[in-house]
Structure formats: structure tokens, C-alpha cells
Coordinates of C-alpha atoms and ligand atoms in Angstrom, one line a residue:
X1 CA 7.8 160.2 34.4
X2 CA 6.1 156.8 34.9
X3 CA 4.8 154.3 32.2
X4 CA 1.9 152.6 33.3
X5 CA 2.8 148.9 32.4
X6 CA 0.6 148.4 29.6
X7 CA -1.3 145.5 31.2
X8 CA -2.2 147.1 34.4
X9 CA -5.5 147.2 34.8
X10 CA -6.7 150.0 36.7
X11 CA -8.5 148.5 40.1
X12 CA -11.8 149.7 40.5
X13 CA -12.5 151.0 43.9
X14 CA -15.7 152.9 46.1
X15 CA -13.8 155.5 48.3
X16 CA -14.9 156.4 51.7
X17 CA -13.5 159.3 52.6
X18 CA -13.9 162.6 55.1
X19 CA -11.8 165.4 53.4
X20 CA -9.5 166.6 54.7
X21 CA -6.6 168.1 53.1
X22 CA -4.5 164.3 52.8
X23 CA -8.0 162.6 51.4
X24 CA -8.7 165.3 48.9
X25 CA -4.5 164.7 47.8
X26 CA -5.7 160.9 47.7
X27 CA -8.8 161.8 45.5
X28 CA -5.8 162.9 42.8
X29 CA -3.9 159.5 43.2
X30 CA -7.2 157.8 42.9
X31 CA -8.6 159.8 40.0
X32 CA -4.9 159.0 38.4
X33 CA -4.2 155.1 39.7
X34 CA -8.0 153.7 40.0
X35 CA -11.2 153.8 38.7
X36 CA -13.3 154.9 41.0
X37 CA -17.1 153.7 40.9
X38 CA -18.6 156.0 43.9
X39 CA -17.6 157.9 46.7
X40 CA -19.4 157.8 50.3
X41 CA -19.0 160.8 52.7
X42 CA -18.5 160.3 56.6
X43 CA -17.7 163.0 59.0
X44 CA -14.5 163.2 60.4
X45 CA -11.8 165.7 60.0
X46 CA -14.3 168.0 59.6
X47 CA -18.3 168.0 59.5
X48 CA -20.3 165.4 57.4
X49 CA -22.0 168.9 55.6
X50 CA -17.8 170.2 55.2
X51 CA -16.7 166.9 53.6
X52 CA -19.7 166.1 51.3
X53 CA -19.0 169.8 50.0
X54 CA -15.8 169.6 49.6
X55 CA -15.8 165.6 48.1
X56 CA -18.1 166.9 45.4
X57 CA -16.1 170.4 44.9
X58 CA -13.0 168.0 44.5
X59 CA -14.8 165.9 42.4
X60 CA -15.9 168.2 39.9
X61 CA -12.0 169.9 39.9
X62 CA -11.1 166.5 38.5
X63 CA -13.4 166.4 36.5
X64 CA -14.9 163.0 37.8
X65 CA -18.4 162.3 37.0
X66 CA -19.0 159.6 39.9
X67 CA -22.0 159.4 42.5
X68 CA -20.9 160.9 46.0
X69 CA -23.4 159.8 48.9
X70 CA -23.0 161.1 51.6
X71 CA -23.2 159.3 54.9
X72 CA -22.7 159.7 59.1
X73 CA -22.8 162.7 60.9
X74 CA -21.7 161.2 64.4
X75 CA -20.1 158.4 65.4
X76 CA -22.3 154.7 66.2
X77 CA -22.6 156.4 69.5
X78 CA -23.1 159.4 68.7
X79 CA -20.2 161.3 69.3
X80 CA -18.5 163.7 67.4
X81 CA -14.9 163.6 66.9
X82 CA -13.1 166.2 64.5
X83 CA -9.4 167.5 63.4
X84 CA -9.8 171.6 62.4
X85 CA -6.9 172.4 64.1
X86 CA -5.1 169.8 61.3
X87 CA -6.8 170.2 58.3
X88 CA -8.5 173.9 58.9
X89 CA -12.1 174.9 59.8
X90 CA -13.6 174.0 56.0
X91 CA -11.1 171.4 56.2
X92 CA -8.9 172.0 52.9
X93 CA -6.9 174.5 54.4
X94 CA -6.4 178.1 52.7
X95 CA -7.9 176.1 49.5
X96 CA -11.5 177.5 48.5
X97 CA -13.4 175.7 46.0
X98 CA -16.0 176.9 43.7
X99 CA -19.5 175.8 45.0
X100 CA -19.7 172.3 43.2
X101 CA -22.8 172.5 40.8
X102 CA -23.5 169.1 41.4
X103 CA -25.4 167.3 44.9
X104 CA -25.4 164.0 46.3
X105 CA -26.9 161.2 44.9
X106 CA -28.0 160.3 48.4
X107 CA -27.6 160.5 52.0
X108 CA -27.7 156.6 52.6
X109 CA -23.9 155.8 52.3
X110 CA -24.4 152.8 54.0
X111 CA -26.9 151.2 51.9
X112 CA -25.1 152.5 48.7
X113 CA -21.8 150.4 49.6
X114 CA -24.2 147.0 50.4
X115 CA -26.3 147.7 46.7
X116 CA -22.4 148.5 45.2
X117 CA -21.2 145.4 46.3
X118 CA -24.1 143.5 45.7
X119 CA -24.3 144.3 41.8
X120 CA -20.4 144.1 41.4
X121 CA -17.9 142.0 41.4
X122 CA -13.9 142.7 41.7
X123 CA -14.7 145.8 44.3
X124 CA -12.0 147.6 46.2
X125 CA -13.4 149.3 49.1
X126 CA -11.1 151.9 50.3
X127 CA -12.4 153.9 54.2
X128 CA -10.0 156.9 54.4
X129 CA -12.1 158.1 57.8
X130 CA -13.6 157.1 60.3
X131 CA -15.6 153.7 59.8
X132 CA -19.0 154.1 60.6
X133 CA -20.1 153.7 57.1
X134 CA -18.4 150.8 56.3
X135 CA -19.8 149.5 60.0
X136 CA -23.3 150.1 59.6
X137 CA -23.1 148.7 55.9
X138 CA -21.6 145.6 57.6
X139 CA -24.2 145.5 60.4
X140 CA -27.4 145.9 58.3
X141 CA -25.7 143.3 55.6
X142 CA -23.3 140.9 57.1
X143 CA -23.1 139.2 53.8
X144 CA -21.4 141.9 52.2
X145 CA -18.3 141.0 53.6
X146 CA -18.2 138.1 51.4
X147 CA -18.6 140.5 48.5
X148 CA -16.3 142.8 49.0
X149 CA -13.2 142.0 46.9
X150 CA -10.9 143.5 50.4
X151 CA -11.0 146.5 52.1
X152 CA -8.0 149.0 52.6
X153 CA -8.3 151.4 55.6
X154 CA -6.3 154.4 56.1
X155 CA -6.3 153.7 59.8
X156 CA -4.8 152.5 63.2
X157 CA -1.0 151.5 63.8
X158 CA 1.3 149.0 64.6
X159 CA 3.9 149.3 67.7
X160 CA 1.0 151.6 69.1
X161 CA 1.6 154.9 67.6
X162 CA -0.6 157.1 68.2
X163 CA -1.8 161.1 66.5
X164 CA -5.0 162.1 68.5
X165 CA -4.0 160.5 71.6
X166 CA -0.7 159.1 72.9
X167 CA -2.2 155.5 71.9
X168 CA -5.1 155.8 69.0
X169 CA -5.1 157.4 65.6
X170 CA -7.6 159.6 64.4
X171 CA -9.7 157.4 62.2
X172 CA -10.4 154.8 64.7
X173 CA -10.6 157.1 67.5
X174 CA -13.2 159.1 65.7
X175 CA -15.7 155.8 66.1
X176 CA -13.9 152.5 67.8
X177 CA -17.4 150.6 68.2
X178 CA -16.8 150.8 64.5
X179 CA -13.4 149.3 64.0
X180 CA -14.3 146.8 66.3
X181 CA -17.6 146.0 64.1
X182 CA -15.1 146.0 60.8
X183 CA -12.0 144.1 62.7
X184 CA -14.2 141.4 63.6
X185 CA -16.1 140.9 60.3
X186 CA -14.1 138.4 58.9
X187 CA -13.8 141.3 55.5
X188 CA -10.3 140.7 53.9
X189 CA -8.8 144.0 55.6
X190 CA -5.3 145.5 54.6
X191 CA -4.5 148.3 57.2
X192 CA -2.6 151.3 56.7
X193 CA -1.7 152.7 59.5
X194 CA 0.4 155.6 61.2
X195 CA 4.0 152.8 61.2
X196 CA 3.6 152.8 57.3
X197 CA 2.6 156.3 56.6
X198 CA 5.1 158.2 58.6
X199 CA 7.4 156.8 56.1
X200 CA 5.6 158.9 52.9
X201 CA 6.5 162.3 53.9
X202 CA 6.1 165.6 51.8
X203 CA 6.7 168.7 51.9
X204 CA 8.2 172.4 50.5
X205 CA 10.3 171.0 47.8
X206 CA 6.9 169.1 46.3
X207 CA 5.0 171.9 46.8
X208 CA 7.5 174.3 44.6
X209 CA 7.8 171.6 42.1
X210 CA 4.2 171.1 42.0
X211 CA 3.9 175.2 41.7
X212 CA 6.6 175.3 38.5
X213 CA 4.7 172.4 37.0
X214 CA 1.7 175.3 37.1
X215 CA -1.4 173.3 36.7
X216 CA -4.5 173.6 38.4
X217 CA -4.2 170.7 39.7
X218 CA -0.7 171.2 41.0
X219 CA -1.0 174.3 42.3
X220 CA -4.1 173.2 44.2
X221 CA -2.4 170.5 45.8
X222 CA 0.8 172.7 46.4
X223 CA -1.4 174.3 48.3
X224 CA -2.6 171.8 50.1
X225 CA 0.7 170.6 51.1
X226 CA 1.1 174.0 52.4
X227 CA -1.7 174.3 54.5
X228 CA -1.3 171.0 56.3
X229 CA 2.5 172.0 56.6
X230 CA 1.5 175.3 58.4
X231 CA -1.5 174.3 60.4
X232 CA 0.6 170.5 61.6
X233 CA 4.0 172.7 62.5
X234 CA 2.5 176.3 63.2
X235 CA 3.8 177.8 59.9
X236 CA 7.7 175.5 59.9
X237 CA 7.6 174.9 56.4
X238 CA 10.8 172.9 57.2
X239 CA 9.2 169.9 58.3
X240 CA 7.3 167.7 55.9
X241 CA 4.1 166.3 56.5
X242 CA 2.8 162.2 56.1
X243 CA 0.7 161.3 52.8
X244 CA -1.9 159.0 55.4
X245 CA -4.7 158.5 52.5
X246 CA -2.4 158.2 49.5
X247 CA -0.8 155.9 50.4
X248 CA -4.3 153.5 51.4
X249 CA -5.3 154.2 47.4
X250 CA -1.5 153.5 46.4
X251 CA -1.5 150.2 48.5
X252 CA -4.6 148.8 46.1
X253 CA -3.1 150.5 43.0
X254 CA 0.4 149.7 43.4
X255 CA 0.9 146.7 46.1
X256 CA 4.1 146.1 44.4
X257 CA 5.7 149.3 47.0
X258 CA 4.2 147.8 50.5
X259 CA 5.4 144.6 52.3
X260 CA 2.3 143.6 54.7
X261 CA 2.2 141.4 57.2
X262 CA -0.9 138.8 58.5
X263 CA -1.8 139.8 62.1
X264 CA -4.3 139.4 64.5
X265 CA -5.5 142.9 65.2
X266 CA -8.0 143.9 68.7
X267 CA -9.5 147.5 68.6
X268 CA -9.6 148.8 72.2
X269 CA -12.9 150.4 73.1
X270 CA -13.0 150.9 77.1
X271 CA -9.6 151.7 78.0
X272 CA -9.4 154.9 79.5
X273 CA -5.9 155.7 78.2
X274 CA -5.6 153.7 75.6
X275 CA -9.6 154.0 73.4
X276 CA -9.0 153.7 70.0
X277 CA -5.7 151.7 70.0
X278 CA -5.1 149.2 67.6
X279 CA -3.5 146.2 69.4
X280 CA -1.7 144.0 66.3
X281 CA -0.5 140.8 67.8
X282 CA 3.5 140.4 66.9
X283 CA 3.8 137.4 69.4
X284 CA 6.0 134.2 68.5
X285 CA 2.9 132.4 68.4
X286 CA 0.3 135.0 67.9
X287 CA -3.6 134.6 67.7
X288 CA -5.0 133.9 64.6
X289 CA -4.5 136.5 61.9
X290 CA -7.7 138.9 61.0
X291 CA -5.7 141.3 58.8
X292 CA -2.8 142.2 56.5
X293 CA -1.1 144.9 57.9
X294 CA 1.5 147.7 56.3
X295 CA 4.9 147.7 57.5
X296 CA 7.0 149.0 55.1
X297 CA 6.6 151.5 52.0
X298 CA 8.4 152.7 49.2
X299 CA 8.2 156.0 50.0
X300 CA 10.9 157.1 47.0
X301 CA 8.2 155.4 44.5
X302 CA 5.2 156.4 46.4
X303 CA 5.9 160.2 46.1
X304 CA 6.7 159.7 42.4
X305 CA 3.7 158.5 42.3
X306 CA 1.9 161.4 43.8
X307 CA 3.6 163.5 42.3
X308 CA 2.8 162.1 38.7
X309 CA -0.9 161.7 39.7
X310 CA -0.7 165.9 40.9
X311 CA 1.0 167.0 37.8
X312 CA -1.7 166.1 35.1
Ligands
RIB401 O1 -4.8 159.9 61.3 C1 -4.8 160.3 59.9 C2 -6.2 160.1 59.3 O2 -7.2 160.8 60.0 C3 -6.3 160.6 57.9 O3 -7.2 159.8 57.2 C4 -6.8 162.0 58.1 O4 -7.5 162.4 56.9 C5 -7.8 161.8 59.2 O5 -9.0 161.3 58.6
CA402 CA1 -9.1 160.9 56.1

């Protein structure tokens, strides 16, 4: 279905990631579309203990050998923010995974991504949750920023949509101390947020294709789909459901399908209403730009491209 162009170097990337049914369907892209050095762990749609398990259950159903180290349990302030009712109480959905043989090769996220991107150069870093990793790795290293070849976030929105509250989505609501320590960090910082992914939608047709192609990997992420399909709309397996996390792997694997714009981009921390918001500046003459952000997707080519990556 798709040639990879035979000069396209796969980019190599350290994934951040709290799965989650749409991270572990990004794990197949990445698997497919990048080479991934490491994975950190932070809680987020689920417990830090539920998405270390099921990271390394996922990894070894790809069959990828990579270090997984797992990271936050809380928030930088300690709070605990999670999404069962979206992605199930395990947080995979109905999907069970065998009990992954292998354990972390730490529980110091944070100072695996400084000694990752100390040691190497031409480093994706990719957050799919919320960012106190990435924070506290920026915090304890400021240099590292300077290192870090950019970093793609699943995360925020322009025109202020919001998922967990009427003005913030999930991954920066989880932790906006955070954001604001990442937005402000000077890192070059592509965001991908809820404006871009509402676009990649999915749903019961992929999942039956995904069932006739009859792999394990197809089926598992047929089920997937399923699962956040039932649990998002109550069992209306009409409706489709947005690839969030795909689409932050496919916008460093295949830029060619995004259009992104420079922006200057505020995280709100203390507003009663509106914690969590991302506030991108679209003035005439707007303050001076901190990040690239995702406006507009491919969505035709994007879902090709999950799909290819789910069919293997
Ligand atoms: O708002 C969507 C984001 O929050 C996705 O990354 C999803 O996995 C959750 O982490
Ligand atoms: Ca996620």
C-alpha cells in the first residue's frame, strides 16, 4: 500500500507516553515510521503502575527490544489527574495483554531523557502525556534543551478547544506547572493539539478492515478502536473516534501531511475556568513565536498510514 521512499531515513525518536488506548495505536505507527531509542512512562490516562505495564506489554507485542523507564506518578504538584472513563480502568480497553516478561530499565525517566540526549545527536523527543517528565528533565538540566533535536507534544489546542474541561485538554491539564516549564524553555516545540487531531478520525470501517486483514496486530488494534469507540460514545459504534498520538509520531515521521504555523503559545495555570488552556497568539502582530503549531492534517494520508503501520 505505501512505498517508503527509498531515501527516507527513519527519524529516531525517545517516546513519552501514558497508555492509553490512542498511545499504545501510536506505539504501532512508531514501531512502523521511527526508530525508536527508549520509551519513558508517566501517569496519565491511567496509573504510572497501569501504563508502565501496559508500555512494556505493548512493547514486547511488537516485538521491540527498547529500554522503557518509567517515570511520574503525580503531577509537579502532586496531583493526580486520570481518564478511565476514556480509555478503561487498565487503560487499553477490553484488550488484555500477556504479563510482559520483561521490567523497566529504571524508574528515573527524567534523568534517562537528559543522559539520551546528552550521548545523542539527531533526537526526536515525542511526550504523548502529560509533561512532567519532560519538565523535570528540563528543570534538573536546562541545557538539554539545546540538545534536543525538537520536541513534538501530543497536547493543547488552538481556537481554545478543549476535552477535559470546556477550555484545557487532557495532557496539559493533567500537569500545567509543566507545560508552562516546557512552553517557556526555549526547546524547539511542534504542538499537536485537539484543532489538528479532530481532523484524523477512525472508526468501524478500520476496525473491520483491520479484523479481515486478521493479524495480531490488527486485530489488537481493531480492538482498540473498538474500545475507545464504546467507552467515548457509550457503545455508538457510528461515530469515529480522533487518532490524538498518531498523529504526534506521524508529524516527525511524515511532516510532509501537516501545515504548522509559528506562534507564541501561554499555558494558563490559575484561571479558575480556564487551568490548562493553551492560549496561541493569532494576533496581526502577535508576541514573539515559542512554537510551531498543527493546523491542518492530511487525514486521507494519515489514516493510510495507520492503517499500513496496523496491518504488518
Ligand atoms: O487529550 C488527548 C490526550 O490525552 C491523548 O494523549 C490521550 O492519550 C490522553 O493522554
Ligand atoms: Ca496519551
Amino acid at each position: 500500500m505505501f512505498r517508503r521512499p527509498i531515501n527516507k531515513v527513519k527519524p529516531r525518536v525517545l517516546i513519552d507516553c501514558d497508555p492509553g488506548i490512542d498511545d499504545a495505536i501510536a506505539l504501532v505507527t512508531a514501531a512502523k515510521y521511527t526508530e525508536i531509542l527508549g520509551i519513558t512512562t508517566v501517569a496519565g490516562n491511567v496509573s504510572l503502575e497501569s501504563t508502565t505495564r501496559n508500555t512494556l506489554a505493548l512493547c514486547e507485542l511488537l516485538g521491540l527490544d527498547v529500554p522503557v523507564h518509567a517515570g511520574a506518578a503525580h503531577s509537579l504538584r502532586g496531583q493526580v489527574v486520570t481518564a478511565e472513563e476514556v480509555h478503561g480502568d487498565a487503560g487499553l480497553g477490553t484488550l488484555t495483554l500477556p504479563t510482559p516478561k520483561k521490567n523497566i530499565a529504571s524508574d528515573d525517566a527524567a534523568t534517562y531523557i537528559i543522559e539520551s540526549f546528552t550521548h545523542h545527536k539527531n533526537l526526536h523527543l515525542v511526550a504523548l502525556g502529560p509533561l512532567t517528565n519532560i519538565a523535570k528533565a528540563i528543570e534538573r538540566e536546562p541545557n538539554i534543551v539545546n540538545q534536543i533535536t525538537d520536541l513534538t507534544i501530543m497536547g493543547g489546542s488552538a481556537r481554545g478547544i478543549g476535552n477535559v474541561t470546556a477550555a484545557a485538554e487532557f495532557n496539559i491539564f493533567a500537569d500545567p506547572e509543566a507545560a508552562s516549564v516546557v512552553f517557556s524553555s526555549g526547546v524547539r516545540l511542534k504542538m499537536i493539539g485537539l484543532n489538528l487531531t479532530h481532523q484524523v478520525q477512525m472508526g468501524l470501517s478500520e476496525s473491520k478492515r483491520l479484523t479481515r486483514h486478521n493479524s495480531v496486530i490488527s486485530r489488537t488494534v481493531a480492538e482498540l478502536l473498538l474500545s475507545y469507540q464504546s467507552l467515548i460514545y457509550s457503545g455508538n459504534l457510528a461515530k469515529t473516534v480522533p487518532m490524538h498520538d498518531p498523529c504526534a509520531i506521524l508529524a516527525v515521521s511524515h511532516p510532509e501531511f501537516f501545515t504548522l504555523s509559528d506562534r507564541n503559545v501561554n499555558v494558563e495555570t490559575a484561571g479558575t475556568y480556564t487551568r490548562g488552556l493553551t492560549l496561541v497568539d493569532e494576533r496581526r502582530v502577535p508576541a514573539e513565536p515559542n512554537c510551531r503549531v498543527g493546523y491542518e492534517a492530511n487525514s486521507r494520508q494519515l489514516i493510510k498510514l495507520i492503517l499500513n503501520a496496523s496491518m504488518t
